Every structure is written in C-alpha cells, then in structure tokens.
Tab-separated table of C-alpha atoms and ligand atoms in Angstrom:
chain	number	residue	atom	x	y	z
A	12	MET	CA	100.181	92.292	56.143
A	13	ARG	CA	103.504	93.539	54.806
A	14	ARG	CA	105.735	91.346	56.967
A	15	PRO	CA	105.475	89.569	60.280
A	16	ARG	CA	105.122	92.378	62.763
A	17	SER	CA	106.856	92.257	66.103
A	18	VAL	CA	105.027	92.949	69.339
A	19	VAL	CA	106.374	93.042	72.880
A	20	ILE	CA	103.831	92.039	75.499
A	21	VAL	CA	104.654	93.034	79.051
A	22	GLY	CA	103.243	90.608	81.623
A	23	ALA	CA	102.556	86.868	81.318
A	24	GLY	CA	99.266	86.916	83.199
A	25	VAL	CA	96.133	85.662	81.517
A	26	SER	CA	95.740	88.962	79.672
A	27	GLY	CA	99.228	89.001	78.150
A	28	LEU	CA	99.072	85.327	77.229
A	29	SER	CA	95.658	85.741	75.552
A	30	ALA	CA	96.958	88.663	73.497
A	31	ALA	CA	100.128	86.782	72.533
A	32	PHE	CA	98.199	83.697	71.491
A	33	GLU	CA	95.801	85.627	69.256
A	34	LEU	CA	98.552	87.657	67.627
A	35	GLU	CA	100.694	84.577	66.980
A	36	LYS	CA	97.657	83.051	65.278
A	37	GLU	CA	97.508	86.062	62.986
A	38	GLY	CA	101.174	85.769	62.052
A	39	TYR	CA	102.713	88.279	64.451
A	40	ASN	CA	106.030	87.639	66.117
A	41	THR	CA	105.471	88.147	69.835
A	42	GLN	CA	107.865	88.448	72.743
A	43	VAL	CA	106.340	88.238	76.215
A	44	VAL	CA	108.371	89.746	79.063
A	45	GLU	CA	107.561	88.714	82.616
A	46	LEU	CA	108.868	89.947	85.955
A	47	GLN	CA	108.444	86.675	87.824
A	48	ASN	CA	109.669	83.202	86.929
A	49	ARG	CA	106.198	81.811	86.336
A	50	VAL	CA	103.126	82.615	84.239
A	51	GLY	CA	99.674	83.453	85.590
A	52	GLY	CA	100.268	86.639	87.629
A	53	ARG	CA	97.335	87.118	89.976
A	54	THR	CA	95.886	83.647	89.354
A	55	LYS	CA	98.607	82.434	91.722
A	56	THR	CA	96.676	81.369	94.791
A	57	LEU	CA	93.206	80.973	93.414
A	58	ARG	CA	92.341	77.428	94.210
A	59	ALA	CA	89.040	78.116	95.918
A	60	GLY	CA	85.684	77.696	94.243
A	61	PHE	CA	82.838	80.166	94.410
A	62	SER	CA	79.699	78.479	95.546
A	63	ASP	CA	76.845	80.442	97.042
A	64	GLY	CA	77.636	81.673	100.547
A	65	LEU	CA	76.374	79.470	103.316
A	66	HIS	CA	75.356	82.419	105.380
A	67	ALA	CA	73.640	84.095	102.425
A	68	GLU	CA	71.873	80.812	101.633
A	69	ALA	CA	70.520	80.633	105.144
A	70	TRP	CA	69.478	84.257	104.762
A	71	GLU	CA	67.754	83.552	101.485
A	72	THR	CA	65.447	80.956	102.963
A	73	LYS	CA	64.779	82.791	106.235
A	74	ASN	CA	65.400	86.299	105.125
A	75	LYS	CA	62.656	88.116	106.979
A	76	TYR	CA	63.353	86.131	110.141
A	77	TYR	CA	67.059	87.109	110.220
A	78	SER	CA	66.362	90.695	109.162
A	79	ASP	CA	63.767	91.198	111.913
A	80	LYS	CA	65.894	89.420	114.510
A	81	TYR	CA	69.251	91.106	113.928
A	82	TYR	CA	68.328	94.359	112.172
A	83	PRO	CA	64.963	95.511	113.569
A	84	GLY	CA	63.706	98.597	111.759
A	85	TRP	CA	65.303	97.515	108.473
A	86	ASN	CA	61.989	98.221	106.718
A	87	SER	CA	61.118	101.437	108.550
A	88	ASN	CA	61.455	103.463	105.327
A	89	LEU	CA	58.704	101.529	103.568
A	90	PRO	CA	55.113	102.702	103.296
A	91	ALA	CA	52.928	100.661	105.661
A	92	GLU	CA	51.242	98.755	102.824
A	93	GLU	CA	54.653	97.578	101.484
A	94	ARG	CA	56.145	96.384	104.768
A	95	ASN	CA	54.581	92.946	104.706
A	96	LYS	CA	55.236	92.457	101.030
A	97	VAL	CA	59.011	92.807	101.325
A	98	ASP	CA	60.543	89.555	102.523
A	99	GLY	CA	63.619	90.819	104.389
A	100	ILE	CA	66.722	92.827	103.498
A	101	LEU	CA	67.819	90.664	100.565
A	102	ASP	CA	64.391	91.058	99.013
A	103	LEU	CA	64.537	94.796	99.662
A	104	TYR	CA	67.835	94.793	97.770
A	105	LYS	CA	66.327	93.012	94.765
A	106	ARG	CA	63.349	95.346	94.657
A	107	THR	CA	65.563	98.424	94.945
A	108	PHE	CA	67.986	97.354	92.229
A	109	ASN	CA	65.567	95.751	89.762
A	110	PRO	CA	64.700	99.097	88.159
A	111	LEU	CA	68.387	99.430	87.184
A	112	LYS	CA	68.063	96.195	85.249
A	113	ALA	CA	64.962	97.513	83.533
A	114	ASP	CA	66.867	100.706	82.725
A	115	VAL	CA	69.676	98.815	80.904
A	116	GLU	CA	67.069	96.970	78.890
A	117	ALA	CA	65.373	100.263	77.982
A	118	PHE	CA	68.720	101.774	76.853
A	119	ILE	CA	69.529	98.690	74.805
A	120	ASP	CA	66.083	98.652	73.179
A	121	LYS	CA	66.508	102.282	72.225
A	122	TYR	CA	70.172	102.386	71.115
A	123	GLY	CA	71.239	98.784	70.473
A	124	ALA	CA	73.463	96.620	72.667
A	125	GLN	CA	76.816	98.377	72.411
A	126	ILE	CA	75.772	102.035	72.539
A	127	GLY	CA	72.873	101.321	74.881
A	128	TRP	CA	75.224	99.608	77.363
A	129	GLN	CA	77.720	102.464	77.198
A	130	LYS	CA	75.020	105.065	77.760
A	131	TRP	CA	73.771	103.139	80.769
A	132	VAL	CA	77.322	102.866	82.140
A	133	ASP	CA	77.884	106.590	81.545
A	134	LYS	CA	74.786	107.434	83.509
A	135	TRP	CA	75.025	105.137	86.505
A	136	SER	CA	78.770	105.025	87.054
A	137	LYS	CA	78.594	108.575	88.402
A	138	LEU	CA	76.898	107.281	91.546
A	139	SER	CA	78.237	105.068	94.288
A	140	VAL	CA	76.267	102.258	95.910
A	141	ASN	CA	76.060	104.542	98.948
A	142	ASP	CA	74.564	107.357	96.873
A	143	PHE	CA	71.995	104.994	95.451
A	144	LEU	CA	70.925	103.459	98.750
A	145	ARG	CA	71.203	106.478	101.010
A	146	THR	CA	69.460	109.000	98.722
A	147	THR	CA	66.756	109.107	96.066
A	148	ILE	CA	69.064	110.359	93.302
A	149	GLY	CA	67.851	108.933	89.984
A	150	ALA	CA	64.389	108.997	91.509
A	151	GLU	CA	62.763	108.643	88.118
A	152	LEU	CA	63.488	104.942	88.703
A	153	THR	CA	60.700	104.621	91.276
A	154	CYS	CA	61.587	104.393	94.233
A	155	ILE	CA	59.435	103.603	97.179
A	156	TYR	CA	62.328	101.493	98.490
A	157	ARG	CA	64.906	104.282	98.864
A	158	PRO	CA	66.561	105.779	100.862
A	159	TRP	CA	67.385	102.746	102.975
A	160	PRO	CA	67.592	103.071	106.757
A	161	GLU	CA	71.163	102.727	108.063
A	162	ILE	CA	70.274	99.493	109.838
A	163	ALA	CA	69.241	97.868	106.538
A	164	ILE	CA	72.521	98.945	104.937
A	165	ARG	CA	74.452	97.430	107.812
A	166	GLY	CA	72.439	94.203	107.589
A	167	TYR	CA	73.045	93.872	103.865
A	168	GLN	CA	76.759	94.582	104.190
A	169	VAL	CA	77.219	91.956	106.900
A	170	ALA	CA	75.018	89.289	105.284
A	171	THR	CA	76.840	89.553	101.955
A	172	TYR	CA	80.237	90.850	103.110
A	173	SER	CA	80.064	93.973	100.938
A	174	PRO	CA	82.464	96.408	102.580
A	175	ALA	CA	82.921	98.690	99.536
A	176	PHE	CA	79.739	100.715	99.181
A	177	ASP	CA	81.756	103.689	97.962
A	178	THR	CA	82.278	101.677	94.763
A	179	SER	CA	80.657	102.907	91.565
A	180	LEU	CA	77.136	101.574	91.202
A	181	VAL	CA	77.975	100.084	87.800
A	182	GLU	CA	81.117	98.353	89.075
A	183	TYR	CA	79.052	96.833	91.845
A	184	TYR	CA	75.893	95.933	89.989
A	185	ARG	CA	77.426	94.553	86.761
A	186	GLU	CA	78.173	91.273	88.582
A	187	GLU	CA	74.509	90.928	89.369
A	188	LEU	CA	73.398	91.994	85.907
A	189	GLY	CA	75.668	89.428	84.285
A	190	GLN	CA	74.657	86.804	86.863
A	191	TRP	CA	78.316	86.003	87.471
A	192	TRP	CA	77.783	84.575	90.936
A	193	THR	CA	75.618	81.608	90.053
A	194	GLU	CA	75.850	77.870	90.442
A	195	TRP	CA	77.289	77.747	86.899
A	196	LEU	CA	80.457	79.474	88.045
A	197	GLU	CA	83.105	76.768	87.982
A	198	THR	CA	86.685	76.425	89.212
A	199	PRO	CA	89.136	74.364	87.144
A	200	VAL	CA	89.596	71.113	89.073
A	201	ASP	CA	93.369	71.516	89.305
A	202	GLY	CA	93.236	75.196	90.269
A	203	MET	CA	92.863	78.571	88.554
A	204	ASP	CA	96.520	78.759	87.571
A	205	THR	CA	96.015	75.894	85.109
A	206	ILE	CA	94.333	78.437	82.797
A	207	ALA	CA	97.592	80.341	82.365
A	208	LYS	CA	99.750	77.206	82.314
A	209	HIS	CA	97.627	75.805	79.498
A	210	PHE	CA	98.896	78.581	77.205
A	211	LEU	CA	102.402	77.147	77.550
A	212	LYS	CA	101.504	73.869	75.891
A	213	PRO	CA	102.116	73.657	72.144
A	214	HIS	CA	98.788	74.240	70.348
A	215	LYS	CA	98.411	72.644	66.945
A	216	LEU	CA	96.303	74.767	64.626
A	217	GLU	CA	95.488	74.005	60.995
A	218	GLN	CA	98.556	75.685	59.523
A	219	LYS	CA	100.970	76.004	62.389
A	220	THR	CA	101.756	75.144	65.963
A	221	ILE	CA	101.804	77.919	68.530
A	222	ASP	CA	104.202	77.367	71.390
A	223	LEU	CA	104.205	80.350	73.711
A	224	SER	CA	106.699	78.674	76.046
A	225	THR	CA	109.419	79.692	73.580
A	226	LYS	CA	108.224	83.294	73.529
A	227	ILE	CA	108.602	84.326	77.156
A	228	SER	CA	111.514	86.048	78.862
A	229	PHE	CA	111.167	85.432	82.604
A	230	GLY	CA	112.703	87.450	85.418
A	231	VAL	CA	112.794	90.776	83.576
A	232	LYS	CA	111.277	93.880	85.119
A	233	ILE	CA	110.216	96.354	82.466
A	234	GLU	CA	110.897	99.909	83.615
A	235	LYS	CA	110.853	102.082	80.523
A	236	VAL	CA	108.927	102.296	77.260
A	237	VAL	CA	109.966	104.753	74.554
A	238	LYS	CA	107.851	105.512	71.523
A	239	ILE	CA	110.528	105.947	68.839
A	240	ASN	CA	108.038	106.770	66.104
A	241	LYS	CA	104.530	105.820	64.997
A	242	ASN	CA	105.600	102.264	64.302
A	243	LYS	CA	108.504	101.548	66.593
A	244	VAL	CA	108.906	101.223	70.342
A	245	SER	CA	111.768	100.373	72.602
A	246	VAL	CA	110.909	98.474	75.784
A	247	GLU	CA	113.604	98.422	78.427
A	248	GLY	CA	113.928	96.254	81.472
A	249	ARG	CA	116.311	94.789	83.981
A	250	ASN	CA	117.109	91.172	84.755
A	251	VAL	CA	115.967	90.921	88.377
A	252	VAL	CA	118.850	88.650	89.365
A	253	THR	CA	121.851	89.980	87.442
A	254	GLY	CA	120.694	93.575	86.987
A	255	GLU	CA	121.576	93.328	83.291
A	256	ILE	CA	119.637	95.830	81.145
A	257	LYS	CA	117.589	94.267	78.350
A	258	THR	CA	116.126	96.245	75.457
A	259	PHE	CA	113.399	94.896	73.214
A	260	LEU	CA	112.622	96.702	69.959
A	261	ALA	CA	109.254	96.103	68.360
A	262	ASP	CA	106.577	97.589	66.133
A	263	ALA	CA	104.123	97.794	69.036
A	264	VAL	CA	103.866	97.045	72.734
A	265	ILE	CA	100.975	95.743	74.809
A	266	LEU	CA	101.312	96.601	78.506
A	267	THR	CA	99.254	94.253	80.680
A	268	VAL	CA	100.750	95.093	84.073
A	269	PRO	CA	98.393	96.477	86.753
A	270	LEU	CA	97.906	100.255	86.531
A	271	THR	CA	99.574	100.645	89.932
A	272	ILE	CA	102.791	99.345	88.325
A	273	LEU	CA	102.288	101.143	85.025
A	274	ARG	CA	102.114	104.404	86.971
A	275	GLN	CA	105.723	103.895	88.053
A	276	MET	CA	107.090	103.093	84.603
A	277	ASP	CA	109.103	105.640	82.712
A	278	ILE	CA	106.810	106.136	79.747
A	279	LYS	CA	105.621	109.246	77.909
A	280	LEU	CA	101.876	109.131	77.611
A	281	GLY	CA	99.397	111.949	77.043
A	282	GLU	CA	98.189	113.878	80.097
A	283	ASN	CA	94.741	112.251	79.914
A	284	TYR	CA	96.310	108.769	80.084
A	285	ARG	CA	98.624	109.696	82.932
A	286	LYS	CA	95.764	111.178	84.896
A	287	ALA	CA	93.592	108.117	84.300
A	288	ILE	CA	96.348	105.674	85.286
A	289	GLY	CA	96.816	107.394	88.634
A	290	TYR	CA	93.098	107.888	89.190
A	291	ILE	CA	91.697	104.348	88.937
A	292	ASN	CA	91.139	102.730	92.328
A	293	TYR	CA	92.602	99.323	93.198
A	294	GLN	CA	90.937	97.295	95.887
A	295	PRO	CA	93.110	95.682	98.554
A	296	SER	CA	92.453	92.014	99.248
A	297	THR	CA	94.220	89.693	101.668
A	298	LYS	CA	93.757	85.957	102.054
A	299	VAL	CA	94.871	84.022	105.110
A	300	ALA	CA	94.990	80.273	104.471
A	301	LEU	CA	94.760	78.110	107.595
A	302	GLN	CA	95.694	74.458	107.390
A	303	CYS	CA	93.808	72.255	109.851
A	304	ARG	CA	94.444	68.723	111.051
A	305	THR	CA	90.960	67.608	109.971
A	306	ARG	CA	88.076	69.097	107.996
A	307	PHE	CA	86.084	69.351	111.216
A	308	TRP	CA	83.713	71.990	109.783
A	309	GLU	CA	82.210	69.576	107.233
A	310	LYS	CA	79.967	68.015	109.887
A	311	GLU	CA	78.449	71.386	110.563
A	312	VAL	CA	78.495	73.288	107.275
A	313	GLY	CA	79.330	70.739	104.571
A	314	GLN	CA	81.656	71.511	101.671
A	315	GLY	CA	82.140	74.780	99.841
A	316	GLY	CA	80.590	78.188	100.393
A	317	PHE	CA	81.279	81.034	102.791
A	318	THR	CA	80.375	82.135	106.267
A	319	LYS	CA	79.979	85.906	106.231
A	320	THR	CA	80.782	87.664	109.508
A	321	ASP	CA	81.070	91.139	110.947
A	322	LEU	CA	84.510	90.321	112.341
A	323	PRO	CA	87.687	91.610	110.682
A	324	ILE	CA	88.069	88.158	109.050
A	325	GLY	CA	85.075	89.211	106.928
A	326	GLN	CA	84.284	85.948	105.205
A	327	LEU	CA	85.472	82.436	105.761
A	328	HIS	CA	85.692	80.172	102.739
A	329	TYR	CA	85.345	76.387	102.971
A	330	PRO	CA	87.030	74.044	100.479
A	331	SER	CA	84.698	73.338	97.613
A	332	PRO	CA	83.596	69.839	96.605
A	333	ASN	CA	85.165	70.720	93.203
A	334	ASP	CA	88.633	71.148	94.702
A	335	PRO	CA	91.023	68.249	94.043
A	336	PRO	CA	90.137	65.396	96.421
A	337	PRO	CA	92.260	65.698	99.586
A	338	MET	CA	95.033	63.149	100.048
A	339	ASN	CA	94.334	62.865	103.770
A	340	GLU	CA	92.113	64.235	106.503
A	341	ARG	CA	93.620	67.720	106.432
A	342	GLY	CA	91.865	70.745	104.978
A	343	ILE	CA	92.442	74.464	104.429
A	344	LEU	CA	90.088	77.223	105.544
A	345	VAL	CA	90.570	80.575	103.834
A	346	VAL	CA	89.919	83.938	105.416
A	347	TYR	CA	89.141	86.182	102.437
A	348	THR	CA	89.123	89.921	103.149
A	349	TRP	CA	88.682	93.121	101.179
A	350	GLU	CA	89.146	96.826	101.845
A	351	GLN	CA	89.990	97.869	105.424
A	352	ASP	CA	89.973	94.267	106.641
A	353	ALA	CA	92.518	93.386	103.966
A	354	LEU	CA	94.758	96.227	105.149
A	355	ILE	CA	94.487	94.997	108.737
A	356	PHE	CA	95.643	91.469	107.934
A	357	GLY	CA	98.070	92.459	105.192
A	358	SER	CA	99.908	95.044	107.257
A	359	GLN	CA	100.727	92.768	110.211
A	360	PRO	CA	103.708	90.439	110.457
A	361	GLN	CA	102.506	87.101	109.025
A	362	SER	CA	102.642	85.314	112.375
A	363	GLU	CA	100.427	87.955	114.028
A	364	ALA	CA	97.942	87.995	111.154
A	365	ILE	CA	97.652	84.201	111.325
A	366	GLU	CA	97.275	84.224	115.100
A	367	SER	CA	94.550	86.845	114.895
A	368	ALA	CA	92.743	84.949	112.119
A	369	VAL	CA	92.805	81.706	114.150
A	370	ARG	CA	91.460	83.525	117.190
A	371	GLN	CA	88.591	84.996	115.199
A	372	VAL	CA	87.731	81.783	113.335
A	373	SER	CA	87.582	80.061	116.756
A	374	LYS	CA	84.634	82.293	117.627
A	375	ILE	CA	82.682	80.624	114.825
A	376	HIS	CA	84.271	77.171	115.016
A	377	PRO	CA	85.664	76.585	118.555
A	378	GLU	CA	87.422	73.402	117.304
A	379	MET	CA	89.790	75.650	115.372
A	380	LYS	CA	92.003	76.271	118.410
A	381	ASN	CA	93.025	72.622	118.522
A	382	GLU	CA	92.835	71.831	114.833
A	383	PHE	CA	94.993	74.617	113.381
A	384	GLU	CA	98.434	73.545	112.120
A	385	VAL	CA	100.015	76.177	109.903
A	386	GLY	CA	99.008	79.341	108.004
A	387	MET	CA	99.987	81.573	105.099
A	388	VAL	CA	99.135	85.178	104.185
A	389	GLN	CA	98.788	86.616	100.684
A	390	ALA	CA	98.283	90.401	100.698
A	391	TRP	CA	97.908	91.574	97.135
A	392	PHE	CA	98.514	95.250	97.835
A	393	SER	CA	101.983	94.518	99.166
A	394	ASP	CA	102.876	91.955	96.495
A	395	HIS	CA	105.447	93.674	94.277
A	396	SER	CA	104.067	92.054	91.113
A	397	SER	CA	100.534	93.473	91.498
A	398	GLN	CA	100.527	96.239	94.153
A	399	GLY	CA	96.754	95.954	94.562
A	400	ALA	CA	94.249	93.152	94.051
A	401	TYR	CA	92.242	94.480	91.109
A	402	ALA	CA	90.688	97.625	89.728
A	403	CYS	CA	87.496	98.539	91.523
A	404	LEU	CA	86.063	101.726	90.083
A	405	LYS	CA	84.694	104.537	92.215
A	406	PRO	CA	82.140	107.042	90.895
A	407	PHE	CA	83.270	108.977	87.797
A	408	GLN	CA	86.334	106.759	87.302
A	409	TYR	CA	84.738	105.101	84.299
A	410	ASN	CA	83.669	108.403	82.734
A	411	GLU	CA	86.908	110.221	83.447
A	412	GLY	CA	89.499	107.467	83.331
A	413	MET	CA	88.593	104.081	82.010
A	414	LYS	CA	87.113	105.367	78.762
A	415	THR	CA	90.490	106.951	77.974
A	416	LEU	CA	92.459	103.844	78.906
A	417	MET	CA	90.245	101.692	76.703
A	418	THR	CA	91.221	103.818	73.679
A	419	PRO	CA	94.512	102.620	72.191
A	420	ASP	CA	97.328	105.038	71.399
A	421	HIS	CA	99.286	103.210	68.693
A	422	PRO	CA	101.922	101.774	69.022
A	423	ILE	CA	101.243	101.535	72.781
A	424	TYR	CA	98.295	99.368	73.814
A	425	LEU	CA	97.027	98.824	77.346
A	426	ALA	CA	95.427	95.616	78.590
A	427	GLY	CA	94.952	93.710	81.848
A	428	GLU	CA	91.828	93.066	83.881
A	429	ALA	CA	91.507	96.782	84.698
A	430	ILE	CA	91.003	97.698	81.033
A	431	SER	CA	87.717	95.841	80.719
A	432	TYR	CA	84.134	95.877	81.889
A	433	THR	CA	84.936	92.804	83.951
A	434	ASN	CA	87.529	94.125	86.424
A	435	GLY	CA	88.597	91.694	89.065
A	436	TRP	CA	87.844	88.618	86.990
A	437	ILE	CA	89.881	86.344	84.740
A	438	GLN	CA	87.282	87.004	82.094
A	439	GLY	CA	88.248	90.694	82.173
A	440	ALA	CA	91.912	89.815	81.699
A	441	ILE	CA	91.107	87.657	78.670
A	442	GLU	CA	88.666	90.252	77.305
A	443	SER	CA	91.300	92.998	77.524
A	444	GLY	CA	94.037	90.859	75.939
A	445	LEU	CA	91.787	89.971	73.016
A	446	ASN	CA	90.707	93.605	72.650
A	447	ALA	CA	94.290	94.862	72.497
A	448	ALA	CA	95.159	92.192	69.902
A	449	PHE	CA	92.069	93.083	67.905
A	450	HIS	CA	92.802	96.834	67.956
A	451	LEU	CA	96.400	96.262	66.884
A	452	TYR	CA	95.346	93.909	64.116
A	453	SER	CA	92.673	96.380	62.941
A	454	TYR	CA	95.188	99.217	62.914
A	455	ASP	CA	97.621	97.204	60.781
A	456	HIS	CA	94.856	96.042	58.504
A	457	CYS	CA	93.738	99.647	57.881
A	458	GLN	CA	97.339	100.722	57.190
A	459	LYS	CA	97.693	97.940	54.650
A	460	HIS	CA	94.604	99.086	52.773
A	461	LYS	CA	95.425	102.803	52.809
B	3	FAD	C1	92.320	87.925	95.748
B	3	FAD	C2	91.855	87.753	94.340
B	3	FAD	C3	90.801	86.887	94.059
B	3	FAD	C4	90.354	86.716	92.752
B	3	FAD	N1	89.362	85.818	92.499
B	3	FAD	C5	88.991	85.573	91.219
B	3	FAD	C6	88.062	84.547	90.902
B	3	FAD	O1	87.639	83.811	91.767
B	3	FAD	N2	87.672	84.397	89.626
B	3	FAD	C7	88.168	85.151	88.616
B	3	FAD	O2	87.784	84.983	87.454
B	3	FAD	N3	89.098	86.116	88.881
B	3	FAD	C8	89.520	86.335	90.144
B	3	FAD	N4	90.471	87.276	90.417
B	3	FAD	C9	90.927	88.158	89.322
B	3	FAD	C10	91.977	87.550	88.416
B	3	FAD	O3	92.928	86.878	89.190
B	3	FAD	C11	92.633	88.692	87.630
B	3	FAD	O4	91.635	89.481	87.013
B	3	FAD	C12	93.567	88.207	86.537
B	3	FAD	O5	94.387	87.163	86.994
B	3	FAD	C13	94.401	89.375	86.063
B	3	FAD	O6	95.183	88.977	84.964
B	3	FAD	P1	96.067	90.044	84.205
B	3	FAD	O7	96.790	89.320	83.147
B	3	FAD	O8	95.256	91.219	83.842
B	3	FAD	O9	97.085	90.596	85.312
B	3	FAD	P2	98.204	89.800	86.121
B	3	FAD	O10	97.782	88.423	86.366
B	3	FAD	O11	98.555	90.650	87.267
B	3	FAD	O12	99.412	89.767	85.082
B	3	FAD	C14	100.321	90.817	84.982
B	3	FAD	C15	101.698	90.217	84.936
B	3	FAD	O13	102.630	91.290	84.799
B	3	FAD	C16	103.785	90.963	85.551
B	3	FAD	N5	104.506	92.214	85.822
B	3	FAD	C17	104.245	93.138	86.774
B	3	FAD	N6	105.127	94.147	86.675
B	3	FAD	C18	105.955	93.859	85.648
B	3	FAD	C19	107.073	94.535	85.061
B	3	FAD	N7	107.496	95.723	85.507
B	3	FAD	N8	107.705	93.932	84.025
B	3	FAD	C20	107.290	92.729	83.543
B	3	FAD	N9	106.240	92.063	84.062
B	3	FAD	C21	105.571	92.628	85.089
B	3	FAD	C22	103.235	90.291	86.787
B	3	FAD	O14	104.213	89.495	87.408
B	3	FAD	C23	102.084	89.466	86.202
B	3	FAD	O15	102.491	88.161	85.863
B	3	FAD	C24	90.962	87.451	91.698
B	3	FAD	C25	92.038	88.312	91.972
B	3	FAD	C26	92.496	88.448	93.278
B	3	FAD	C27	93.680	89.343	93.538
C-alpha cells in the first residue's frame, strides 16, 4: 500500500467495530463515529439466551395430539394414504420444506457453493412463505403437502410464533437451512453486549497492538456524506450535545447504520442504491421486561425457553440457565414480540404496555399478578439509533435491492446486519463488516498493482 489509508466508519455496532479491527490490522488508520455514548448498537438489551421453545418442545413430542386437538382438519389437504404418515403440523412443515433443502444441494452440486447458493436465493426469494404454503407455485418440488389448509397455517404460526409469513421464503428458511436455532446456539455468560465491548480492549498482535478505544468519537450524529472524488470523502456530523459540526475527511467511508437511518442521510448515491435503501423492509420488534419478586415459573416450566401464545404478548421468554446466576430470588420474564404485536406494545405509553403485558402473562401464570414488581419496554422501531429492529426481506427485495447494496461503490461502502445473508443476527453484522473491509482492501490492492 502506498501509505496508511484513512477510513471513517460510521456506527460502533458489531459491524463497524469488526470492520475497524480488520482494517487496523492491515495498516489502515480508522476513525469510528458513533451517535450514542456506548458501543454495541442493537446488542444493547440482548441478555436472553435462545434455547428451544418450551411450547415447541411439547409440540415436538406430542405433535399429532396437539394438532388434532387444537387444529382439527390440519391434514385435510393430504391424500388419504398420507394422513397417518404425517405426525402433526410440525412434521407437515418439515415434509413440505425438505424439498427446498434438496434444491439448494442440487444447485450447489451443479454450480459450486457460491454461485449455486446465489442461484437458489435468486429463485426462491421471489416467493413469500405465504405463497409457498398457500399455493403450489414451484410445484416441480413435489408437492403432495401443499397447499396447506388455513387451519394448519394458523396452528404452525401459533406453535412457533411466526407472525411474518409475508417474509421472503429465503429470509425465512435460511435459519432452518443453517440450523441456527439449535442447542449449540450460545449466549455469552455476561450478556450479548460483551461482544462489542471486547473490541475496546487493547489486542496485542504479533507486530502491533490494536486499541479501538482510542479510535471512536462518541456522541456524533453523522448527517451528510460527500464523495469529493474517487479517493476522498467528507463525512459530516453534529455533536448531539453541543450541536457543533464535525467534519471527517478520509479516503473511504464505511456506513454501518441501519438502512432506515441511511435513508435520511444527505448522501448522493446512484438511483439503484437509493431505491434499494428505501425498499428493504425492517421488522418491528418490542421487548417488555418484567421483573418479578421470585422466579415462580421455574417450578412449572424450569429455566430457559419460550412459551408461545396466540395473545398479543406473542412469546414469553424465561431466563436461561446460562444467564449470570441471580444474586437473589428475583427474576425477569421477557415478552418478546414481532410485527403487529411489536407495534401494539411499542406504540403505547410504557406504563400501559407494561400493565397490558402483566395482565396477559397472568393468563398463563396467574402468580404474575402478585409477583410483578417493575417493567421496562424496548421498542426498536421507535429507538432513534435503529428505527427498526432488523432487515427482514420480503419477496423480490433480495433480487431488486440487496444485490445492489452488497456491491460496493468506492469510496462509499455499506455494511451492517442488513447487508448480509444473515440479517437480524450478530453474525450478519460481523459478516458485513468483514466484507466491507475485504472489498476496500481488495480495491486498494488492485490500485497498487495497476
Ligand atoms: C430485538 C432484537 C433481538 C435480537 N436477537 C439477536 C440474537 O439473539 N442473536 C443475534 O445474533 N442477533 C440478534 N439480534 C440482531 C443483532 O442485534 C444485530 O444484527 C446487530 O447487533 C446489528 O449490528 P450492526 O453493527 O449491524 O448495527 P447496530 O448495532 O445498529 O450499529 C449501528 C450503530 O450506528 C449508530 N448510529 C445510528 N445512526 C447514526 C448516525 N447518524 N451517526 C453515527 N452513528 C449512528 C447506532 O447508534 C449503532 O451503534 C437482535 C436484534 C434485535 C433488535
């Protein structure tokens, strides 16, 4: 490289920190600019583990029993000879979706992993989960199991708390394909935010020490990015307390803020980028944390896992055995909602949302009425630093939006969980940060050898 190159990274979430760390390793001079006065962005409140859902577990062992009892007629679409073979709605789901798995494998066998995967994504991201279950589109993949009767769809949505069936089929099914929800999924013992905080510790490498804590400007809201020429950008922001304007000049910029925020920045991007930024869907999610005097539920349901309900509280999460050991008898139950339910809880005054959550949880655990002490609401769509929980693609949004956003436009690079195949996960944030760093490094490397 000709000289240490300077890069401004907007956002000190996991994505921005990953990009900064990698670039520092390669000799770049990075400056991270962050709106808030802490690192970690959306990893803020994630202290809950993901064990298998209690309700889903019960369903898995007595699947046909629950399906027949609560959703009679769930198998009415099946030919008579299949009805006894299918062991309830969850089994129907597996049988219906398995051909998709076989289809990825066929694409990968034919075209290799990278191109095969992209071709599969291209094909199936045009459909929603609804399209797939309610019709026989893509019928070359069997299917004696489709279309599903409405009652089976309802049963599946309640048993697994899956309110977003208008999501792209790929967005939905990738989690299953990658087996992300398994018993191997772990939560850091001291909470998710320790991942981001870890970047702030000095890291001794063979030839140097990287200390990102010296590289971050906190409390600055970036509002404008100007591409001065092919190798120079100006990134302008405002100190959120004093209002003072700050300008950062650099050779490149990596923007890791959510697309909802990027859309509001003053930045000249090509029409295809602007369209894509406004087009990608963000899912709302609201959590209501309810502190209780004792962990009364443990006698009944043990530790960890979810109860899935058809109430507006959606799913109720129990503290995991991996959470830090409690200091006393108290415990926190978390109501974890998505979509419409998230809008319901997130749009009410906190006190009303908490009251409503307590009332609903009491229907499942009557002790709640006496045990509840204090609550807190986190609605990600109305949090100014995220303005949505995470990208959740609808049909065609990959083909007509995400592909564009994944292509860098030097010297402006986009990253953040949305710009990945793993939206809505920390892995996606890391993946996107590393990708942006890699693309920038590759660009510079090519320039050097021209
Ligand atoms: C409710 C919920 C539950 C989740 N559960 C899990 C889970 O269990 N497991 C998992 O792996 N992932 C989970 N995720 C996803 C994970 O939290 C995110 O994918 C990840 O944290 C996103 O990181 P990021 O760096 O892309 O974005 P962010 O963390 O949002 O970082 C962007 C940063 O940019 C800053 N910023 C915003 N605007 C500006 C501006 N104008 N100027 C400067 N800075 C700005 C923000 O303050 C923020 O710090 C969950 C997310 C949510 C919302």
